PDB file of C-alpha atoms in Angstrom:
ATOM      1  CA  UNK A  28      34.508 -57.966 -52.889  1.00 47.00           C
ATOM      2  CA  UNK A  29      30.837 -57.710 -53.523  1.00 46.00           C
ATOM      3  CA  UNK A  30      28.847 -60.694 -54.639  1.00 46.00           C
ATOM      4  CA  UNK A  31      26.665 -60.403 -57.669  1.00 50.00           C
ATOM      5  CA  UNK A  32      23.023 -60.702 -56.856  1.00 49.00           C
ATOM      6  CA  UNK A  33      21.182 -63.398 -58.707  1.00 49.00           C
ATOM      7  CA  UNK A  34      18.507 -62.206 -61.087  1.00 48.00           C
ATOM      8  CA  UNK A  35      15.045 -62.680 -59.695  1.00 47.00           C
ATOM      9  CA  UNK A  36      13.133 -65.577 -61.173  1.00 46.00           C
ATOM     10  CA  UNK A  37      10.327 -64.570 -63.424  1.00 43.00           C
ATOM     11  CA  UNK A  38       7.020 -65.560 -61.968  1.00 42.00           C
ATOM     12  CA  UNK A  39       4.327 -67.122 -64.101  1.00 44.00           C
ATOM     13  CA  UNK A  40       2.313 -64.553 -65.961  1.00 43.00           C
ATOM     14  CA  UNK A  41      -0.615 -63.258 -63.958  1.00 45.00           C
ATOM     15  CA  UNK A  42      -2.051 -61.107 -66.712  1.00 44.00           C
ATOM     16  CA  UNK A  43      -3.526 -61.431 -70.149  1.00 38.00           C
ATOM     17  CA  UNK A  44      -1.760 -60.057 -73.193  1.00 37.00           C
ATOM     18  CA  UNK A  45      -3.326 -56.648 -72.587  1.00 40.00           C
ATOM     19  CA  UNK A  46      -1.838 -56.482 -69.077  1.00 49.00           C
ATOM     20  CA  UNK A  47      -5.075 -57.140 -67.216  1.00 44.00           C
ATOM     21  CA  UNK A  48      -5.565 -59.809 -64.582  1.00 47.00           C
ATOM     22  CA  UNK A  49      -6.592 -63.198 -65.894  1.00 41.00           C
ATOM     23  CA  UNK A  50     -10.256 -64.061 -65.662  1.00 42.00           C
ATOM     24  CA  UNK A  51      -9.726 -67.628 -64.468  1.00 43.00           C
ATOM     25  CA  UNK A  52     -10.710 -70.910 -66.021  1.00 46.00           C
ATOM     26  CA  UNK A  53     -13.731 -71.483 -68.176  1.00 47.00           C
ATOM     27  CA  UNK A  54     -16.861 -72.096 -66.175  1.00 49.00           C
ATOM     28  CA  UNK A  55     -19.601 -74.602 -66.849  1.00 50.00           C
ATOM     29  CA  UNK A  56     -19.415 -78.235 -67.833  1.00 53.00           C
ATOM     30  CA  UNK A  57     -16.439 -78.887 -70.079  1.00 52.00           C
ATOM     31  CA  UNK A  58     -15.308 -75.260 -69.861  1.00 58.00           C
ATOM     32  CA  UNK A  59     -18.279 -74.143 -71.918  1.00 57.00           C
ATOM     33  CA  UNK A  60     -17.727 -70.397 -71.814  1.00 64.00           C
ATOM     34  CA  UNK A  61     -14.963 -68.710 -73.777  1.00 59.00           C
ATOM     35  CA  UNK A  62     -15.208 -65.484 -71.761  1.00 59.00           C
ATOM     36  CA  UNK A  63     -13.610 -67.238 -68.806  1.00 62.00           C
ATOM     37  CA  UNK A  64     -10.527 -68.353 -70.688  1.00 56.00           C
ATOM     38  CA  UNK A  65      -7.185 -66.611 -70.094  1.00 55.00           C
ATOM     39  CA  UNK A  66      -7.325 -64.459 -73.186  1.00 55.00           C
ATOM     40  CA  UNK A  67      -7.178 -60.770 -73.926  1.00 58.00           C
ATOM     41  CA  UNK A  68      -9.944 -58.510 -72.600  1.00 56.00           C
ATOM     42  CA  UNK A  69     -11.635 -61.203 -70.517  1.00 52.00           C
ATOM     43  CA  UNK A  70     -10.634 -59.896 -67.097  1.00 53.00           C
ATOM     44  CA  UNK A  71     -13.958 -58.197 -66.407  1.00 57.00           C
ATOM     45  CA  UNK A  72     -17.011 -60.408 -66.851  1.00 68.00           C
ATOM     46  CA  UNK A  73     -20.400 -59.074 -65.729  1.00 77.00           C
ATOM     47  CA  UNK A  74     -23.127 -61.699 -65.321  1.00 85.00           C
ATOM     48  CA  UNK A  75     -25.837 -59.157 -64.519  1.00 83.00           C
ATOM     49  CA  UNK A  76     -28.207 -60.723 -61.946  1.00 88.00           C
ATOM     50  CA  UNK A  77     -26.642 -64.193 -62.017  1.00 92.00           C
ATOM     51  CA  UNK A  78     -24.064 -65.453 -59.566  1.00 91.00           C
ATOM     52  CA  UNK A  79     -20.939 -67.048 -60.971  1.00 90.00           C
ATOM     53  CA  UNK A  80     -22.332 -70.501 -60.195  1.00 93.00           C
ATOM     54  CA  UNK A  81     -25.684 -69.703 -61.812  1.00 95.00           C
ATOM     55  CA  UNK A  82     -23.946 -68.299 -64.848  1.00 94.00           C
ATOM     56  CA  UNK A  83     -21.833 -71.461 -65.161  1.00 93.00           C
ATOM     57  CA  UNK A  84     -25.003 -73.564 -65.276  1.00 95.00           C
ATOM     58  CA  UNK A  85     -26.733 -71.329 -67.816  1.00 96.00           C
ATOM     59  CA  UNK A  86     -23.611 -70.938 -69.967  1.00 95.00           C
ATOM     60  CA  UNK A  87     -23.187 -74.696 -70.244  1.00 96.00           C
ATOM     61  CA  UNK A  88     -26.712 -75.103 -71.601  1.00 97.00           C
ATOM     62  CA  UNK A  89     -26.380 -72.164 -74.001  1.00 97.00           C
ATOM     63  CA  UNK A  90     -23.073 -73.408 -75.386  1.00 96.00           C
ATOM     64  CA  UNK A  91     -24.367 -76.942 -75.865  1.00 97.00           C
ATOM     65  CA  UNK A  92     -27.640 -75.825 -77.421  1.00 98.00           C
ATOM     66  CA  UNK A  93     -25.862 -73.332 -79.674  1.00 97.00           C
ATOM     67  CA  UNK A  94     -23.580 -76.080 -80.965  1.00 97.00           C
ATOM     68  CA  UNK A  95     -26.527 -78.446 -81.325  1.00 98.00           C
ATOM     69  CA  UNK A  96     -28.586 -75.911 -83.282  1.00 98.00           C
ATOM     70  CA  UNK A  97     -25.683 -75.201 -85.643  1.00 97.00           C
ATOM     71  CA  UNK A  98     -25.207 -78.935 -86.193  1.00 97.00           C
ATOM     72  CA  UNK A  99     -28.937 -79.446 -86.782  1.00 98.00           C
ATOM     73  CA  UNK A 100     -28.877 -76.666 -89.373  1.00 98.00           C
ATOM     74  CA  UNK A 101     -25.907 -78.282 -91.137  1.00 97.00           C
ATOM     75  CA  UNK A 102     -27.541 -81.713 -91.030  1.00 98.00           C
ATOM     76  CA  UNK A 103     -30.733 -80.431 -92.618  1.00 98.00           C
ATOM     77  CA  UNK A 104     -28.630 -78.772 -95.341  1.00 98.00           C
ATOM     78  CA  UNK A 105     -26.617 -81.954 -95.889  1.00 97.00           C
ATOM     79  CA  UNK A 106     -29.795 -83.999 -96.368  1.00 97.00           C
ATOM     80  CA  UNK A 107     -31.291 -81.193 -98.490  1.00 97.00           C
ATOM     81  CA  UNK A 108     -28.351 -81.577-100.881  1.00 97.00           C
ATOM     82  CA  UNK A 109     -28.229 -85.391-100.834  1.00 96.00           C
ATOM     83  CA  UNK A 110     -31.897 -86.389-101.157  1.00 96.00           C
ATOM     84  CA  UNK A 111     -32.808 -88.377-104.281  1.00 95.00           C
ATOM     85  CA  UNK A 112     -35.820 -90.289-105.569  1.00 93.00           C
ATOM     86  CA  UNK A 113     -39.569 -89.676-105.688  1.00 92.00           C
ATOM     87  CA  UNK A 114     -39.530 -87.549-102.497  1.00 93.00           C
ATOM     88  CA  UNK A 115     -36.756 -85.304-103.754  1.00 95.00           C
ATOM     89  CA  UNK A 116     -38.846 -82.202-104.352  1.00 94.00           C
ATOM     90  CA  UNK A 117     -40.992 -82.536-101.218  1.00 94.00           C
ATOM     91  CA  UNK A 118     -38.057 -83.028 -98.849  1.00 96.00           C
ATOM     92  CA  UNK A 119     -35.642 -80.738-100.690  1.00 96.00           C
ATOM     93  CA  UNK A 120     -38.087 -77.868-100.133  1.00 97.00           C
ATOM     94  CA  UNK A 121     -39.308 -78.976 -96.684  1.00 97.00           C
ATOM     95  CA  UNK A 122     -35.794 -79.158 -95.251  1.00 97.00           C
ATOM     96  CA  UNK A 123     -35.133 -75.541 -96.181  1.00 97.00           C
ATOM     97  CA  UNK A 124     -38.491 -74.504 -94.685  1.00 97.00           C
ATOM     98  CA  UNK A 125     -37.542 -76.197 -91.435  1.00 97.00           C
ATOM     99  CA  UNK A 126     -34.127 -74.534 -91.510  1.00 97.00           C
ATOM    100  CA  UNK A 127     -35.788 -71.110 -91.710  1.00 97.00           C
ATOM    101  CA  UNK A 128     -37.550 -71.888 -88.425  1.00 97.00           C
ATOM    102  CA  UNK A 129     -34.434 -73.225 -86.711  1.00 97.00           C
ATOM    103  CA  UNK A 130     -31.812 -70.770 -87.960  1.00 97.00           C
ATOM    104  CA  UNK A 131     -32.733 -67.682 -85.867  1.00 97.00           C
ATOM    105  CA  UNK A 132     -32.050 -69.627 -82.673  1.00 98.00           C
ATOM    106  CA  UNK A 133     -28.331 -69.748 -83.514  1.00 97.00           C
ATOM    107  CA  UNK A 134     -27.814 -66.005 -83.183  1.00 97.00           C
ATOM    108  CA  UNK A 135     -30.313 -65.694 -80.334  1.00 98.00           C
ATOM    109  CA  UNK A 136     -28.529 -68.242 -78.157  1.00 98.00           C
ATOM    110  CA  UNK A 137     -25.081 -66.840 -78.917  1.00 96.00           C
ATOM    111  CA  UNK A 138     -26.198 -63.306 -78.112  1.00 96.00           C
ATOM    112  CA  UNK A 139     -27.941 -64.451 -74.930  1.00 96.00           C
ATOM    113  CA  UNK A 140     -24.633 -65.923 -73.754  1.00 95.00           C
ATOM    114  CA  UNK A 141     -22.855 -62.649 -74.563  1.00 92.00           C
ATOM    115  CA  UNK A 142     -25.572 -60.600 -72.830  1.00 92.00           C
ATOM    116  CA  UNK A 143     -24.918 -62.566 -69.643  1.00 93.00           C
ATOM    117  CA  UNK A 144     -21.193 -61.853 -69.772  1.00 90.00           C
ATOM    118  CA  UNK A 145     -20.116 -64.911 -71.703  1.00 90.00           C
ATOM    119  CA  UNK A 146     -18.657 -65.629 -75.106  1.00 89.00           C
ATOM    120  CA  UNK A 147     -19.664 -68.503 -77.398  1.00 92.00           C
ATOM    121  CA  UNK A 148     -17.135 -71.083 -78.467  1.00 87.00           C
ATOM    122  CA  UNK A 149     -17.646 -71.556 -82.208  1.00 87.00           C
ATOM    123  CA  UNK A 150     -14.650 -73.378 -83.717  1.00 92.00           C
ATOM    124  CA  UNK A 151     -15.719 -76.451 -85.735  1.00 93.00           C
ATOM    125  CA  UNK A 152     -14.027 -78.838 -83.312  1.00 93.00           C
ATOM    126  CA  UNK A 153     -15.842 -77.218 -80.388  1.00 92.00           C
ATOM    127  CA  UNK A 154     -19.184 -77.345 -82.180  1.00 94.00           C
ATOM    128  CA  UNK A 155     -18.695 -81.070 -82.678  1.00 94.00           C
ATOM    129  CA  UNK A 156     -17.579 -81.505 -79.056  1.00 93.00           C
ATOM    130  CA  UNK A 157     -20.611 -79.821 -77.508  1.00 95.00           C
ATOM    131  CA  UNK A 158     -23.364 -80.802 -79.962  1.00 96.00           C
ATOM    132  CA  UNK A 159     -25.745 -83.680 -79.309  1.00 96.00           C
ATOM    133  CA  UNK A 160     -26.416 -83.885 -83.072  1.00 96.00           C
ATOM    134  CA  UNK A 161     -23.824 -85.430 -85.362  1.00 96.00           C
ATOM    135  CA  UNK A 162     -23.587 -84.189 -88.943  1.00 95.00           C
ATOM    136  CA  UNK A 163     -23.069 -87.186 -91.273  1.00 93.00           C
ATOM    137  CA  UNK A 164     -19.893 -87.369 -93.304  1.00 92.00           C
ATOM    138  CA  UNK A 165     -21.313 -90.015 -95.634  1.00 94.00           C
ATOM    139  CA  UNK A 166     -23.900 -89.475 -98.378  1.00 96.00           C
ATOM    140  CA  UNK A 167     -27.427 -90.544 -97.396  1.00 91.00           C
ATOM    141  CA  UNK A 168     -29.879 -90.391-100.301  1.00 95.00           C
ATOM    142  CA  UNK A 169     -32.761 -92.551 -99.075  1.00 94.00           C
ATOM    143  CA  UNK A 170     -35.770 -90.530 -97.915  1.00 93.00           C
ATOM    144  CA  UNK A 171     -36.883 -92.823 -95.080  1.00 94.00           C
ATOM    145  CA  UNK A 172     -33.355 -93.133 -93.706  1.00 95.00           C
ATOM    146  CA  UNK A 173     -32.960 -89.362 -93.669  1.00 97.00           C
ATOM    147  CA  UNK A 174     -36.341 -88.633 -92.111  1.00 97.00           C
ATOM    148  CA  UNK A 175     -36.055 -91.339 -89.456  1.00 96.00           C
ATOM    149  CA  UNK A 176     -32.618 -90.047 -88.502  1.00 97.00           C
ATOM    150  CA  UNK A 177     -33.902 -86.465 -88.214  1.00 98.00           C
ATOM    151  CA  UNK A 178     -36.889 -87.574 -86.121  1.00 97.00           C
ATOM    152  CA  UNK A 179     -34.482 -89.249 -83.683  1.00 97.00           C
ATOM    153  CA  UNK A 180     -32.369 -86.095 -83.517  1.00 97.00           C
ATOM    154  CA  UNK A 181     -35.358 -83.818 -83.023  1.00 98.00           C
ATOM    155  CA  UNK A 182     -36.714 -86.069 -80.275  1.00 97.00           C
ATOM    156  CA  UNK A 183     -33.420 -85.728 -78.407  1.00 97.00           C
ATOM    157  CA  UNK A 184     -33.109 -81.987 -79.063  1.00 98.00           C
ATOM    158  CA  UNK A 185     -36.688 -81.288 -77.989  1.00 98.00           C
ATOM    159  CA  UNK A 186     -36.197 -83.163 -74.718  1.00 97.00           C
ATOM    160  CA  UNK A 187     -32.951 -81.266 -74.210  1.00 97.00           C
ATOM    161  CA  UNK A 188     -34.606 -77.863 -74.567  1.00 98.00           C
ATOM    162  CA  UNK A 189     -37.390 -78.913 -72.190  1.00 98.00           C
ATOM    163  CA  UNK A 190     -34.954 -80.194 -69.562  1.00 97.00           C
ATOM    164  CA  UNK A 191     -32.638 -77.191 -69.943  1.00 98.00           C
ATOM    165  CA  UNK A 192     -35.593 -74.848 -69.526  1.00 98.00           C
ATOM    166  CA  UNK A 193     -36.124 -76.274 -66.063  1.00 98.00           C
ATOM    167  CA  UNK A 194     -32.392 -76.220 -65.327  1.00 97.00           C
ATOM    168  CA  UNK A 195     -31.881 -72.542 -66.149  1.00 98.00           C
ATOM    169  CA  UNK A 196     -35.118 -71.558 -64.431  1.00 97.00           C
ATOM    170  CA  UNK A 197     -33.765 -73.192 -61.270  1.00 97.00           C
ATOM    171  CA  UNK A 198     -30.541 -71.180 -61.867  1.00 97.00           C
ATOM    172  CA  UNK A 199     -32.476 -67.882 -61.625  1.00 96.00           C
ATOM    173  CA  UNK A 200     -32.707 -67.286 -65.387  1.00 97.00           C
ATOM    174  CA  UNK A 201     -36.376 -67.426 -66.474  1.00 97.00           C
ATOM    175  CA  UNK A 202     -35.597 -65.420 -69.639  1.00 97.00           C
ATOM    176  CA  UNK A 203     -33.397 -68.182 -71.057  1.00 98.00           C
ATOM    177  CA  UNK A 204     -35.973 -70.722 -69.880  1.00 98.00           C
ATOM    178  CA  UNK A 205     -38.603 -68.944 -71.984  1.00 98.00           C
ATOM    179  CA  UNK A 206     -36.287 -69.057 -75.008  1.00 98.00           C
ATOM    180  CA  UNK A 207     -35.847 -72.802 -74.596  1.00 98.00           C
ATOM    181  CA  UNK A 208     -39.606 -73.346 -74.284  1.00 98.00           C
ATOM    182  CA  UNK A 209     -40.104 -71.602 -77.627  1.00 98.00           C
ATOM    183  CA  UNK A 210     -37.381 -73.654 -79.280  1.00 98.00           C
ATOM    184  CA  UNK A 211     -38.858 -76.864 -77.876  1.00 98.00           C
ATOM    185  CA  UNK A 212     -42.234 -76.017 -79.426  1.00 98.00           C
ATOM    186  CA  UNK A 213     -40.613 -75.349 -82.821  1.00 98.00           C
ATOM    187  CA  UNK A 214     -38.618 -78.583 -82.715  1.00 98.00           C
ATOM    188  CA  UNK A 215     -41.707 -80.572 -81.648  1.00 98.00           C
ATOM    189  CA  UNK A 216     -43.670 -79.175 -84.610  1.00 98.00           C
ATOM    190  CA  UNK A 217     -40.937 -80.063 -87.125  1.00 98.00           C
ATOM    191  CA  UNK A 218     -40.615 -83.534 -85.599  1.00 97.00           C
ATOM    192  CA  UNK A 219     -44.375 -84.069 -85.953  1.00 97.00           C
ATOM    193  CA  UNK A 220     -44.311 -83.021 -89.608  1.00 96.00           C
ATOM    194  CA  UNK A 221     -41.444 -85.380 -90.426  1.00 96.00           C
ATOM    195  CA  UNK A 222     -43.141 -88.225 -88.594  1.00 94.00           C
ATOM    196  CA  UNK A 223     -46.285 -87.604 -90.642  1.00 94.00           C
ATOM    197  CA  UNK A 224     -44.240 -87.982 -93.848  1.00 91.00           C
ATOM    198  CA  UNK A 225     -43.091 -91.413 -92.687  1.00 88.00           C
ATOM    199  CA  UNK A 226     -46.719 -92.598 -92.682  1.00 86.00           C
ATOM    200  CA  UNK A 227     -46.645 -92.532 -96.499  1.00 81.00           C
ATOM    201  CA  UNK A 228     -46.300 -96.176 -97.602  1.00 78.00           C
ATOM    202  CA  UNK A 229     -44.370 -95.085-100.676  1.00 77.00           C
ATOM    203  CA  UNK A 230     -41.482 -94.070 -98.413  1.00 77.00           C
ATOM    204  CA  UNK A 231     -40.837 -97.745 -97.541  1.00 65.00           C
TER     205      UNK A 231
END
């Protein structure tokens, strides 16, 4: 009498849905790179001249700054829509002018991450998780309140770009460092212009 052999236990899946080996966990702080998630077509990730560790450092800054830039864009638009009072026209137009200077950085940072073998995380919840700028959910119509809030944000964002420029340069990525230096200069200029508006006594 022969004994029936027991069916072999199925091992945990070692491949993505396309049959390729998994790429491993997301690298960078907080898992900041979608290309390292266990999803289809992420088995082969080429970081060009960066090591995996260097890429993890650079990817974390790119993901955070991408999310921050998107949030800053949305915040400017929110205040652009909400502004009321004697400074309505000046700020309504100025906010859109500032947005035109900020907006190109969104695509540039996302594409830089892709060029280095990464993939940006862009779901709304992830944007909120990584961003250092919070988009208000309430309506803020007062000019001084809006401008002061934006100056605080731009101060933080400008420092972030400056610090991240040094970080990625130390991680063997001077090209991304140069990008951040340019963004820091743009943010500093917008911050200066908004601060100058606050010197108008009528804004009190």
